[in-house]
mmCIF file of N, CA and C and ligand atoms in Angstrom:
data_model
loop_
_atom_site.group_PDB
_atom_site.id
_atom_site.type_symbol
_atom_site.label_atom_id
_atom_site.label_comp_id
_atom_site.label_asym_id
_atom_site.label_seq_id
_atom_site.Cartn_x
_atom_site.Cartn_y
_atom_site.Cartn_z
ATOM 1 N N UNK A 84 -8.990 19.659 -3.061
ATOM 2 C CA UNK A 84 -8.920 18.497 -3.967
ATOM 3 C C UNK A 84 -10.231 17.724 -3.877
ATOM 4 N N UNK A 85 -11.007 17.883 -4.987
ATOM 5 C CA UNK A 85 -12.476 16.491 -4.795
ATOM 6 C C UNK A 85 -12.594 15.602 -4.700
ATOM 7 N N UNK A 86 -11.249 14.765 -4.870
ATOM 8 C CA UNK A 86 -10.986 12.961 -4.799
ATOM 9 C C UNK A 86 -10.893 12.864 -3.556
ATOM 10 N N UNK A 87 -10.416 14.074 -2.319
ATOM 11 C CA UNK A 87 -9.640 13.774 -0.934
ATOM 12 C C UNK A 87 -10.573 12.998 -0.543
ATOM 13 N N UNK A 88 -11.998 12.986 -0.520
ATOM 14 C CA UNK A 88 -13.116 12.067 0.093
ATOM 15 C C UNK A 88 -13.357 10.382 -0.384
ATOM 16 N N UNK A 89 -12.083 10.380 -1.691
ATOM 17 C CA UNK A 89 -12.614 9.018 -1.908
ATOM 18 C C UNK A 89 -11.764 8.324 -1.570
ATOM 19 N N UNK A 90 -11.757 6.462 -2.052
ATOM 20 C CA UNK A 90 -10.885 5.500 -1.842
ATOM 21 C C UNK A 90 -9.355 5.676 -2.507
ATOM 22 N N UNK A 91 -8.365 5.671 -1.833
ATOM 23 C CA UNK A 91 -7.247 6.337 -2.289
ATOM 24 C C UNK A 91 -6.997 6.022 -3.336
ATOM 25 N N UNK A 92 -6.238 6.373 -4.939
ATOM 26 C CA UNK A 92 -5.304 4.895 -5.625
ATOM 27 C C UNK A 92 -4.250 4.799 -5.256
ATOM 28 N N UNK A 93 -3.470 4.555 -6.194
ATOM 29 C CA UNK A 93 -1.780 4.329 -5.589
ATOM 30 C C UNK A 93 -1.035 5.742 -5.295
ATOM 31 N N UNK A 94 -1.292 6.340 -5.946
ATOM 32 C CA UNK A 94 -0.237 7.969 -5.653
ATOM 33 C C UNK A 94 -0.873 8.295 -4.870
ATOM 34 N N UNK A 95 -2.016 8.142 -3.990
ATOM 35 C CA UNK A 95 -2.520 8.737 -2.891
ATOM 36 C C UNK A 95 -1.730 8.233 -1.623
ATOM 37 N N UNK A 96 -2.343 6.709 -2.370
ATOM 38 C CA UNK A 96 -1.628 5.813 -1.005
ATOM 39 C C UNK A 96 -0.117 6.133 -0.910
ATOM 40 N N UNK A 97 0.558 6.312 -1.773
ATOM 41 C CA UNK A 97 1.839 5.901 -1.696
ATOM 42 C C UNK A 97 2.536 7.543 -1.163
ATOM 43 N N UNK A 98 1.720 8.438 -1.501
ATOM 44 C CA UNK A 98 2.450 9.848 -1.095
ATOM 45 C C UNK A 98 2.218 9.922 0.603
ATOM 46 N N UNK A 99 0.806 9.250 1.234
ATOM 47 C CA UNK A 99 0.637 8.595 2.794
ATOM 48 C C UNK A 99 1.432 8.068 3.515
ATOM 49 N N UNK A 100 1.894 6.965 2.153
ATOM 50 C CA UNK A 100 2.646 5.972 2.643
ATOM 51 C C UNK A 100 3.720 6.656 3.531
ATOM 52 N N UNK A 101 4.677 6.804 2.089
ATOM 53 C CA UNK A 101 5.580 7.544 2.246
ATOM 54 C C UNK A 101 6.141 8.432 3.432
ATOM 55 N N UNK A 102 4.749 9.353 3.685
ATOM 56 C CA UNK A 102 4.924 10.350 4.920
ATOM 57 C C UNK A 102 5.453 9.585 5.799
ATOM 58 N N UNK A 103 4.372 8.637 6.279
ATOM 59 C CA UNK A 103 4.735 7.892 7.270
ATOM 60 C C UNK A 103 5.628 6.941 7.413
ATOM 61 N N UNK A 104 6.708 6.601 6.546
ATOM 62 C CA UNK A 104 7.764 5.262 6.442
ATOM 63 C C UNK A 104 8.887 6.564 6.713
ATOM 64 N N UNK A 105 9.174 7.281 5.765
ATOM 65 C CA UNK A 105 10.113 8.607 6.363
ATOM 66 C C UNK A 105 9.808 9.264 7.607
ATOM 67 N N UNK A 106 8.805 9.450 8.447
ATOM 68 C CA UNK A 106 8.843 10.210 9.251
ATOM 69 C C UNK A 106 9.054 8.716 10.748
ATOM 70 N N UNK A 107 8.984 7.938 10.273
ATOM 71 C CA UNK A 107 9.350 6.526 11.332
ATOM 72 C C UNK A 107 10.743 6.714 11.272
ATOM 73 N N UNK A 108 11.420 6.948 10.427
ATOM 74 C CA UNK A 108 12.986 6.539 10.184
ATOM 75 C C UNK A 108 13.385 8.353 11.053
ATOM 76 N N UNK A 109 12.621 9.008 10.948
ATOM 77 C CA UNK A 109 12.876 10.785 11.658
ATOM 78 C C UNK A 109 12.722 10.493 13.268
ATOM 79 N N UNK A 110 11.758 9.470 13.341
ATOM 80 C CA UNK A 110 12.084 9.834 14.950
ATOM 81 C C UNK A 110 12.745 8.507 15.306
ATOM 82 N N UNK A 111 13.387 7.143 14.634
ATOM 83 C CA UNK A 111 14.143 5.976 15.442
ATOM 84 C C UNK A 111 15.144 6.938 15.984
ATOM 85 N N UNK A 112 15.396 5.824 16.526
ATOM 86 C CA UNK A 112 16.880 6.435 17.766
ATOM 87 C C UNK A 112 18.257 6.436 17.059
ATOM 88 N N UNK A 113 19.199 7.188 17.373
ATOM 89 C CA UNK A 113 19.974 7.440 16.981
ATOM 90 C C UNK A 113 21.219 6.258 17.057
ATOM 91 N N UNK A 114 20.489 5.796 18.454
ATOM 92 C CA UNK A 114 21.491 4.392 19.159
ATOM 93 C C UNK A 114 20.128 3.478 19.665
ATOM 94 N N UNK A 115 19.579 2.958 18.660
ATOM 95 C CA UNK A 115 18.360 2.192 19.121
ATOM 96 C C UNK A 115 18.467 0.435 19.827
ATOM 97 N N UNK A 116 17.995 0.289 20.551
ATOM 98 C CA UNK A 116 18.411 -0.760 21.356
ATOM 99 C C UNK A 116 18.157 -1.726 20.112
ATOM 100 N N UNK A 117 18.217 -3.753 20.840
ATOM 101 C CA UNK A 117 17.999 -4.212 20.062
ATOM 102 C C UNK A 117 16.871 -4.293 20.030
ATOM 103 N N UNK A 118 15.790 -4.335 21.085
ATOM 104 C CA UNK A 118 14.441 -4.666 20.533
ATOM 105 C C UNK A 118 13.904 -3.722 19.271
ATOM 106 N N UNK A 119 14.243 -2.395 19.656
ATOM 107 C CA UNK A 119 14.069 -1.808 18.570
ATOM 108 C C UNK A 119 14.093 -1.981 17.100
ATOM 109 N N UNK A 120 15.185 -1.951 17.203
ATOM 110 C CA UNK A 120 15.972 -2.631 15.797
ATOM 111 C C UNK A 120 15.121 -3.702 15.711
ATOM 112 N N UNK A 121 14.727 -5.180 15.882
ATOM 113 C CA UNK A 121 14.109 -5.752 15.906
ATOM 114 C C UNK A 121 12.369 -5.500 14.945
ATOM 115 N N UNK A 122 12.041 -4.443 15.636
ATOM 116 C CA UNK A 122 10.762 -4.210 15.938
ATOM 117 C C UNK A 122 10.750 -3.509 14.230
ATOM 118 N N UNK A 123 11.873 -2.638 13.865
ATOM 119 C CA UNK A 123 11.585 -2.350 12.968
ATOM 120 C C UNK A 123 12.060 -3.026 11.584
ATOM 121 N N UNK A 124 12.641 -4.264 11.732
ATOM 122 C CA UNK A 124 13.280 -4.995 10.828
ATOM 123 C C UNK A 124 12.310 -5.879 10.402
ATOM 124 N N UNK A 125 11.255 -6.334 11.223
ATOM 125 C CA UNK A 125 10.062 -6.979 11.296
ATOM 126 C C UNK A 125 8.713 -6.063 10.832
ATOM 127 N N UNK A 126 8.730 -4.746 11.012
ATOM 128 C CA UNK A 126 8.103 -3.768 10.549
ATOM 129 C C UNK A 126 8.093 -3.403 9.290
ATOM 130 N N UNK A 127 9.114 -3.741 8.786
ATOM 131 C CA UNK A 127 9.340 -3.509 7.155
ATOM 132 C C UNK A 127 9.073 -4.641 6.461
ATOM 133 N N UNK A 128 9.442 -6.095 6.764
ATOM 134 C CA UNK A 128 9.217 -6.979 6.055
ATOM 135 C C UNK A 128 7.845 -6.817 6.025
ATOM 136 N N UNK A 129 7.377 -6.775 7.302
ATOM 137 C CA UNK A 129 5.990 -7.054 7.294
ATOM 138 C C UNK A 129 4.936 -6.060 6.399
ATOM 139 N N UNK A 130 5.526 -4.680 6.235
ATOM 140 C CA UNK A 130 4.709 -3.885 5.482
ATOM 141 C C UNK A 130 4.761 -4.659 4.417
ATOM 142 N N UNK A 131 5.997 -4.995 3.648
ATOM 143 C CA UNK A 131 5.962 -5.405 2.679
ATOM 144 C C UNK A 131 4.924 -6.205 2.210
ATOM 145 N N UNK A 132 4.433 -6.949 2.859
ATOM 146 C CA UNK A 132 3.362 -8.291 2.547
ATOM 147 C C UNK A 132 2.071 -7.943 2.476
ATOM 148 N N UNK A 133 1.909 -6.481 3.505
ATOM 149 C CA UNK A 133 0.602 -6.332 3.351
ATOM 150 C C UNK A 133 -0.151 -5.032 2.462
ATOM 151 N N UNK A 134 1.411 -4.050 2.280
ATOM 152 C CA UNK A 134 0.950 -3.100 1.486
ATOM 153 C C UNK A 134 -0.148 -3.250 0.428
ATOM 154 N N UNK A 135 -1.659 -2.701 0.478
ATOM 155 C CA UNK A 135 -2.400 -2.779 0.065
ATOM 156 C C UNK A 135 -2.323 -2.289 -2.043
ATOM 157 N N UNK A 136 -1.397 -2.180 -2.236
ATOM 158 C CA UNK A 136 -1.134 -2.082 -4.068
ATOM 159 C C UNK A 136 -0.055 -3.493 -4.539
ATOM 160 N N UNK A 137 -1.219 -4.382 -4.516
ATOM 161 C CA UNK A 137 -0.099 -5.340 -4.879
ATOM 162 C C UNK A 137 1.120 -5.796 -5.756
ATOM 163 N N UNK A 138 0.575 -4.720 -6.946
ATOM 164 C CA UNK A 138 2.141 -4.969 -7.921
ATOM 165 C C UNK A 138 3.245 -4.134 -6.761
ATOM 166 N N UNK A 139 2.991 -2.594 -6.113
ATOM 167 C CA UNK A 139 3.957 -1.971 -5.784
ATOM 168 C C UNK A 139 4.351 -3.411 -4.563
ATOM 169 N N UNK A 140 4.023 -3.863 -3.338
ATOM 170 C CA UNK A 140 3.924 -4.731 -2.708
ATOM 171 C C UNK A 140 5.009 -5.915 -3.223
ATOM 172 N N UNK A 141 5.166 -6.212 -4.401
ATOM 173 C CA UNK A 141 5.728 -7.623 -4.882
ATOM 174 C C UNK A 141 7.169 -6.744 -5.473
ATOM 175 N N UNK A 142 7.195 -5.984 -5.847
ATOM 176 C CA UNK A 142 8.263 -4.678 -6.265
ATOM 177 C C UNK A 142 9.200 -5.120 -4.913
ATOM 178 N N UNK A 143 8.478 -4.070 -4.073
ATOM 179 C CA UNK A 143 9.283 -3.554 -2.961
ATOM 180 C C UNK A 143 9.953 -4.977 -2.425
ATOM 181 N N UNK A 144 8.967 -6.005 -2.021
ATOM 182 C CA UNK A 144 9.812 -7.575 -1.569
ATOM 183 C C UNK A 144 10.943 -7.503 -2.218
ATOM 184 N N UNK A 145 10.796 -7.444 -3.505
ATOM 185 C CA UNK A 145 11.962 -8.137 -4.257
ATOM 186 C C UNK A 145 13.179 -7.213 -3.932
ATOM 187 N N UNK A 146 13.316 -6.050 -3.839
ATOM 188 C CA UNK A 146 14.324 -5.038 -3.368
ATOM 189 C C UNK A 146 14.401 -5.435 -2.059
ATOM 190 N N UNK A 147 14.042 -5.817 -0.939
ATOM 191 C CA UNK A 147 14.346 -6.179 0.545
ATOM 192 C C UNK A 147 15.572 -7.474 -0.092
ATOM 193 N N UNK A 148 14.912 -8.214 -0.686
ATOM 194 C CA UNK A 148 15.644 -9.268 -1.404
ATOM 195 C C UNK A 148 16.848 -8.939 -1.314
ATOM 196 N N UNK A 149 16.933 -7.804 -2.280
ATOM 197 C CA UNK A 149 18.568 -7.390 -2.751
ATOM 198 C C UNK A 149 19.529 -6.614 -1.592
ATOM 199 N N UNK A 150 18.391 -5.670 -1.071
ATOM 200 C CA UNK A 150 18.902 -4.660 -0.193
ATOM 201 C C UNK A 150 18.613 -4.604 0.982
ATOM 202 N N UNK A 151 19.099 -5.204 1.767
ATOM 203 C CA UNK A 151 18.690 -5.826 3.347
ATOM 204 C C UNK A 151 18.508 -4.559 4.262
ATOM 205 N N UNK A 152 17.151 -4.333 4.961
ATOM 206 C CA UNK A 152 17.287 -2.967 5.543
ATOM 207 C C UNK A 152 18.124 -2.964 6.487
ATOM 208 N N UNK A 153 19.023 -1.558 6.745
ATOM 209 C CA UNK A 153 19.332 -1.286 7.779
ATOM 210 C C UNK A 153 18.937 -0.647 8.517
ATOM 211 N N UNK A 154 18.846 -1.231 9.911
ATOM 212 C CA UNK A 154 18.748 -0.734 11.151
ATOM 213 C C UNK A 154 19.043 -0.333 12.510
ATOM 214 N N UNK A 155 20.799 0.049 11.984
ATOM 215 C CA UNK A 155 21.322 -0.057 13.240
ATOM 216 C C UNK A 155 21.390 1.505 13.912
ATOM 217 N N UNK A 156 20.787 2.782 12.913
ATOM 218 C CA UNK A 156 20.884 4.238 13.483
ATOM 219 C C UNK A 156 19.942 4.285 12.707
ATOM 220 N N UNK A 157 19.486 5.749 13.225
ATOM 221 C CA UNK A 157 18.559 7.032 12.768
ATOM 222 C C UNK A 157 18.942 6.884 10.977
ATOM 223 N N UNK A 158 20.224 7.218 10.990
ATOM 224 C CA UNK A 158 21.123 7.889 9.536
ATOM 225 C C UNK A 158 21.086 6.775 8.529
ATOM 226 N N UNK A 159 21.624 5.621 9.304
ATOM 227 C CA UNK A 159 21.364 4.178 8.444
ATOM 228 C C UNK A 159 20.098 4.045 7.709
ATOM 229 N N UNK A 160 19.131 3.955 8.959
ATOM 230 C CA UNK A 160 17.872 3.465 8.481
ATOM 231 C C UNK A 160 17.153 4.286 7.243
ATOM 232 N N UNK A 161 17.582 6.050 7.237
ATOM 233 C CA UNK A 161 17.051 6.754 7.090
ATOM 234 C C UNK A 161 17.472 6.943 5.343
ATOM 235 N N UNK A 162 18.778 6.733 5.217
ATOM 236 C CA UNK A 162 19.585 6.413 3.618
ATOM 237 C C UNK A 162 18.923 5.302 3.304
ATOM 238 N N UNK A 163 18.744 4.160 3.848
ATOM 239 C CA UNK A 163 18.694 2.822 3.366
ATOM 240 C C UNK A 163 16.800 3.008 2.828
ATOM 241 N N UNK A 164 15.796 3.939 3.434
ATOM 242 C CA UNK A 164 14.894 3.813 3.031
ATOM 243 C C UNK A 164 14.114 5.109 1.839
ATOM 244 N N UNK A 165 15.538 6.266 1.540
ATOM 245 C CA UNK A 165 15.983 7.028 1.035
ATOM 246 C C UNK A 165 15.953 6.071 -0.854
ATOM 247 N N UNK A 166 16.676 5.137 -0.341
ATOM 248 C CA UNK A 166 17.353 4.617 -1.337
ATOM 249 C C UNK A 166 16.230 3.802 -2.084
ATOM 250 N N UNK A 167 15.572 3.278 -0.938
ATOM 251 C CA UNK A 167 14.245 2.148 -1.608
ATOM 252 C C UNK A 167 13.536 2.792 -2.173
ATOM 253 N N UNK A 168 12.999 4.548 -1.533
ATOM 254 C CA UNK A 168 11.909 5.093 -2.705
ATOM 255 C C UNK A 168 12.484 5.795 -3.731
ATOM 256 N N UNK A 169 14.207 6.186 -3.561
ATOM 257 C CA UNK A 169 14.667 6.465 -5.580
ATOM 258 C C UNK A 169 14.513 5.218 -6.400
ATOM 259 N N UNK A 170 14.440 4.233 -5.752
ATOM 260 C CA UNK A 170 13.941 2.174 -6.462
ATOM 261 C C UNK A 170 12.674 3.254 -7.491
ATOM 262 N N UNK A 171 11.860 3.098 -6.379
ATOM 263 C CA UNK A 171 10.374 3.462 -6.774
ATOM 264 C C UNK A 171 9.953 4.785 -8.110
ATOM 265 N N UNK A 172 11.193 5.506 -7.319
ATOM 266 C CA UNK A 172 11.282 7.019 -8.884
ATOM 267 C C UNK A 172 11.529 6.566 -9.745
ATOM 268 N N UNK A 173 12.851 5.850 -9.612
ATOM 269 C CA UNK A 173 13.697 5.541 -10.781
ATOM 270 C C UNK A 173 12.205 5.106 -11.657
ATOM 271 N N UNK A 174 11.710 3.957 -11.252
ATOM 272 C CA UNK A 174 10.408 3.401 -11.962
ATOM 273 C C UNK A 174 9.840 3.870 -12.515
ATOM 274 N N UNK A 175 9.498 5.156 -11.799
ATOM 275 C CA UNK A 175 8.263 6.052 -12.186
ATOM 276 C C UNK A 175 8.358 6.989 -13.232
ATOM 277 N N UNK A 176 9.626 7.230 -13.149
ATOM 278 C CA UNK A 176 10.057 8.142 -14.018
ATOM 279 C C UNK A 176 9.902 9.246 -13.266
ATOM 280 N N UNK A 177 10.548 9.501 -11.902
ATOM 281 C CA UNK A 177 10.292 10.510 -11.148
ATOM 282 C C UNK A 177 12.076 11.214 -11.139
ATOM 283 N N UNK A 178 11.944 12.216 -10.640
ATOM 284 C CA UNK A 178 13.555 12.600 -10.170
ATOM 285 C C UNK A 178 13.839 12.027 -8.854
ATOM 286 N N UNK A 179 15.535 11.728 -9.023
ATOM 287 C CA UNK A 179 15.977 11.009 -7.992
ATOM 288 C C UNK A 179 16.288 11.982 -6.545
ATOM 289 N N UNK A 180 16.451 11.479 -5.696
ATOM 290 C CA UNK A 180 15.956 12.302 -4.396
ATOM 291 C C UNK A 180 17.453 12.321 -3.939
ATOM 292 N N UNK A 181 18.183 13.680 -3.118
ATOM 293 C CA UNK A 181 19.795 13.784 -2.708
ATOM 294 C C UNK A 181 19.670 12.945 -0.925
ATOM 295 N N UNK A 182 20.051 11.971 -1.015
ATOM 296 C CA UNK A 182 19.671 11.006 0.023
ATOM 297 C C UNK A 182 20.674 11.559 1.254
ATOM 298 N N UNK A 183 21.820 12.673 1.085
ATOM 299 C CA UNK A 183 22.115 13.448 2.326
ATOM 300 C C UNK A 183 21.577 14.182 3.156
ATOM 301 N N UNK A 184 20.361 14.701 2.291
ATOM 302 C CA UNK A 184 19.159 15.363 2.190
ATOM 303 C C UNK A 184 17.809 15.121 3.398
ATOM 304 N N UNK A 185 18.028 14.044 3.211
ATOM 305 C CA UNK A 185 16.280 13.312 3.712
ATOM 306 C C UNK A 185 16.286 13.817 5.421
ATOM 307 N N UNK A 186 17.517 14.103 5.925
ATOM 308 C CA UNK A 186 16.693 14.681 7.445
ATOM 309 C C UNK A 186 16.201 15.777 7.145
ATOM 310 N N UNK A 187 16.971 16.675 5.986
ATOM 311 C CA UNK A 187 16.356 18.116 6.423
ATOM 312 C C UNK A 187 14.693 18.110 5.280
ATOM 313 N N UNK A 188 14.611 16.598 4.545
ATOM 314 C CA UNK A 188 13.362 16.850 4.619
ATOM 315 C C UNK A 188 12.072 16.320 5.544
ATOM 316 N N UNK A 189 12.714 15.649 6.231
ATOM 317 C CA UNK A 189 11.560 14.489 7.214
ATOM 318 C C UNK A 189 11.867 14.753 8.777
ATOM 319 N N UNK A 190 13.148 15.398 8.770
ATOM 320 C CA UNK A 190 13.202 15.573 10.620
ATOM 321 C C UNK A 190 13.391 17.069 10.901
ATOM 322 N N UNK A 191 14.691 17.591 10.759
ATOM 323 C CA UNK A 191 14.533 18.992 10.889
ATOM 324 C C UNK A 191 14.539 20.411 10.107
ATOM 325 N N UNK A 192 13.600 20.153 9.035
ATOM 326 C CA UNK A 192 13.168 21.025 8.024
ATOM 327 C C UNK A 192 14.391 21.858 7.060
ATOM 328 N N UNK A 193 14.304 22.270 5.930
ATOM 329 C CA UNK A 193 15.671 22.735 5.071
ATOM 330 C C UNK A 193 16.454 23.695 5.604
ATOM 331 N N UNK A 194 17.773 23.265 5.937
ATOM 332 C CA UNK A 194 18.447 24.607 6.295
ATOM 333 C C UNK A 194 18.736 26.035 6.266
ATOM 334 N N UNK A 195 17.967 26.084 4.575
ATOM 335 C CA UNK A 195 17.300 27.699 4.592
ATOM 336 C C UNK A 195 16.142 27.882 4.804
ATOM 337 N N UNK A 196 15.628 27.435 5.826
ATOM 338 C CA UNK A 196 14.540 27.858 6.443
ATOM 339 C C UNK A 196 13.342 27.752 6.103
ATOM 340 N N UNK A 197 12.827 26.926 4.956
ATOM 341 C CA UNK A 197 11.603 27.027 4.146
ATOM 342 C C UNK A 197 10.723 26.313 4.878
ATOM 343 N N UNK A 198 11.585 25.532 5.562
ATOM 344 C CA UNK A 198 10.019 25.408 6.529
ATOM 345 C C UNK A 198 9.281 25.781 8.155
ATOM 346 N N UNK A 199 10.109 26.972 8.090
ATOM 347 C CA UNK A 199 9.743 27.603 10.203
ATOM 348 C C UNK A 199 8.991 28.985 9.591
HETATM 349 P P1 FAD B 2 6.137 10.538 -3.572
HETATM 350 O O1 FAD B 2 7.026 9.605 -4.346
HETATM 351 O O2 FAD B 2 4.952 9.952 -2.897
HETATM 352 O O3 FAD B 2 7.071 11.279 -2.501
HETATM 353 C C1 FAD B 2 6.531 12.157 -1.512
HETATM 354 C C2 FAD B 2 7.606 13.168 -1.134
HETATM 355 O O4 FAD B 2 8.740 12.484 -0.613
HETATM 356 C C3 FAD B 2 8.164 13.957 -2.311
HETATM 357 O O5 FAD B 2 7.382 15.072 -2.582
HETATM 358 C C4 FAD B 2 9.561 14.327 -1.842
HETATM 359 O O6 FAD B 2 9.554 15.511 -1.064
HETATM 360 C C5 FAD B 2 9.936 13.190 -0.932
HETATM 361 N N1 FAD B 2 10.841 12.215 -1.564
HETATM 362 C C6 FAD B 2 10.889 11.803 -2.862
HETATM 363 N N2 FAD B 2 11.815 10.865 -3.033
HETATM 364 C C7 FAD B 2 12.381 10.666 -1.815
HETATM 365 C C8 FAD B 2 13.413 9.820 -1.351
HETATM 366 N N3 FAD B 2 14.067 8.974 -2.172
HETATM 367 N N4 FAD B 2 13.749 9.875 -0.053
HETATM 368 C C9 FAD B 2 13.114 10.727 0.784
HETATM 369 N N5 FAD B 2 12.126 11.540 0.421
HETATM 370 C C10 FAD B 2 11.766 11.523 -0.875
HETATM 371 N N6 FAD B 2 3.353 3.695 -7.423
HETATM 372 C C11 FAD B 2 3.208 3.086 -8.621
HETATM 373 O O7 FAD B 2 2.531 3.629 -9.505
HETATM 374 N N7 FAD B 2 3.833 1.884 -8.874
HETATM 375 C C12 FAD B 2 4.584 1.245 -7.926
HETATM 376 O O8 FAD B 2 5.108 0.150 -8.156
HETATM 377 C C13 FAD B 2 4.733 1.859 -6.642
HETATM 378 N N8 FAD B 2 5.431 1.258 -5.646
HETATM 379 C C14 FAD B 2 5.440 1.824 -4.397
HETATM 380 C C15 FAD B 2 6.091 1.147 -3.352
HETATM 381 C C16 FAD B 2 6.069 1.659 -2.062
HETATM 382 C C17 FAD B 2 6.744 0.899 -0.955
HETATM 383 C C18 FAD B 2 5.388 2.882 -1.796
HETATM 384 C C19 FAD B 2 5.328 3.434 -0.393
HETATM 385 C C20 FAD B 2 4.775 3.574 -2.844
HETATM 386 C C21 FAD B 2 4.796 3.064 -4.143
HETATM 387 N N9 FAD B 2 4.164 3.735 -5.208
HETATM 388 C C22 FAD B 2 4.078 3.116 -6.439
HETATM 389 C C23 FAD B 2 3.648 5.124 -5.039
HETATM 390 C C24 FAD B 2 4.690 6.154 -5.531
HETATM 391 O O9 FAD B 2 5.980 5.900 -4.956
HETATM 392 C C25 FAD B 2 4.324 7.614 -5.157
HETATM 393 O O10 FAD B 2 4.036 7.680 -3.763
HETATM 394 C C26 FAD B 2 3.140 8.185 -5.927
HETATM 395 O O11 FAD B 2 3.369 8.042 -7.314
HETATM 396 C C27 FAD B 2 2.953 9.698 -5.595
HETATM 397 O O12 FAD B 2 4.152 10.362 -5.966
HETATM 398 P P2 FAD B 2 4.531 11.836 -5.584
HETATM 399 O O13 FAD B 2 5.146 12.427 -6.803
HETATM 400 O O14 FAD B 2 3.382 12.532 -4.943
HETATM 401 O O15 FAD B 2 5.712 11.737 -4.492
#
């Protein structure tokens, strides 16, 4: 790809993003203490404010608004942030994502094997 060397735009950033907000929710704990929980309830608001695409940035707030993250498991956290980026498809005009789905795409790869 010849852009990989430049300043990201938003589908760069946001396919980055992404990796990394799903693969946080792949390794929380299954029974995460409270600091934890904590740490990541404060972790999300806080992305929110600073995510560098500010329309997506003022978007996403307003959905914390509505849809209070959860953080009390792995599975919770992992639907609840499942759910925030079909927000983002729906928008885009993307297809919506099977949110039973999201471990075997972010923790332990598709059950038929497509990814070992
Ligand atoms: P992405 O949407 O980046 O998804 C990457 C991969 O995640 C997909 O290939 C798929 O395997 C998997 N996936 C898809 N949906 C889900 C799901 N629901 N749960 C789990 N896994 C899934 N762009 C804008 O133009 N406008 C915006 O307002 C905007 N807001 C954003 C807000 C946030 C918080 C973030 C992180 C990104 C935002 N983006 C926005 C970027 C946008 O969501 C995409 O990242 C970008 O358009 C690239 O899309 P993509 O098709 O490569 O796949």
């Amino acid at each position: 790809d010849p852009r990989s060397n430049c300043p990201p735009d938003a589908e760069a950033l946001g396919r980055g993003t992404w990796t990394l907000l799903h693969s946080i929710a792949a390794t929380y704990p299954d029974v995460p203490s409270k600091s934890q929980q904590s740490d990541l309830f404060s972790f999300v608001k806080l992305f929110s404010r600073l995510y560098p695409c500010w329309v997506c940035a003022e978007d996403f707030q307003t959905y914390l608004g509505k849809e209070v993250p959860r953080v009390q498991s792995r599975d919770e956290f992992g639907i609840w942030l499942c759910g925030a980026h079909n927000e983002v498809n729906a928008k885009l005009g993307k297809p919506q994502f099977d949110c039973s789905r999201w471990q075997e795409r972010w923790r332990t790869g598709w059950k038929d094997g497509r990814c070992d």
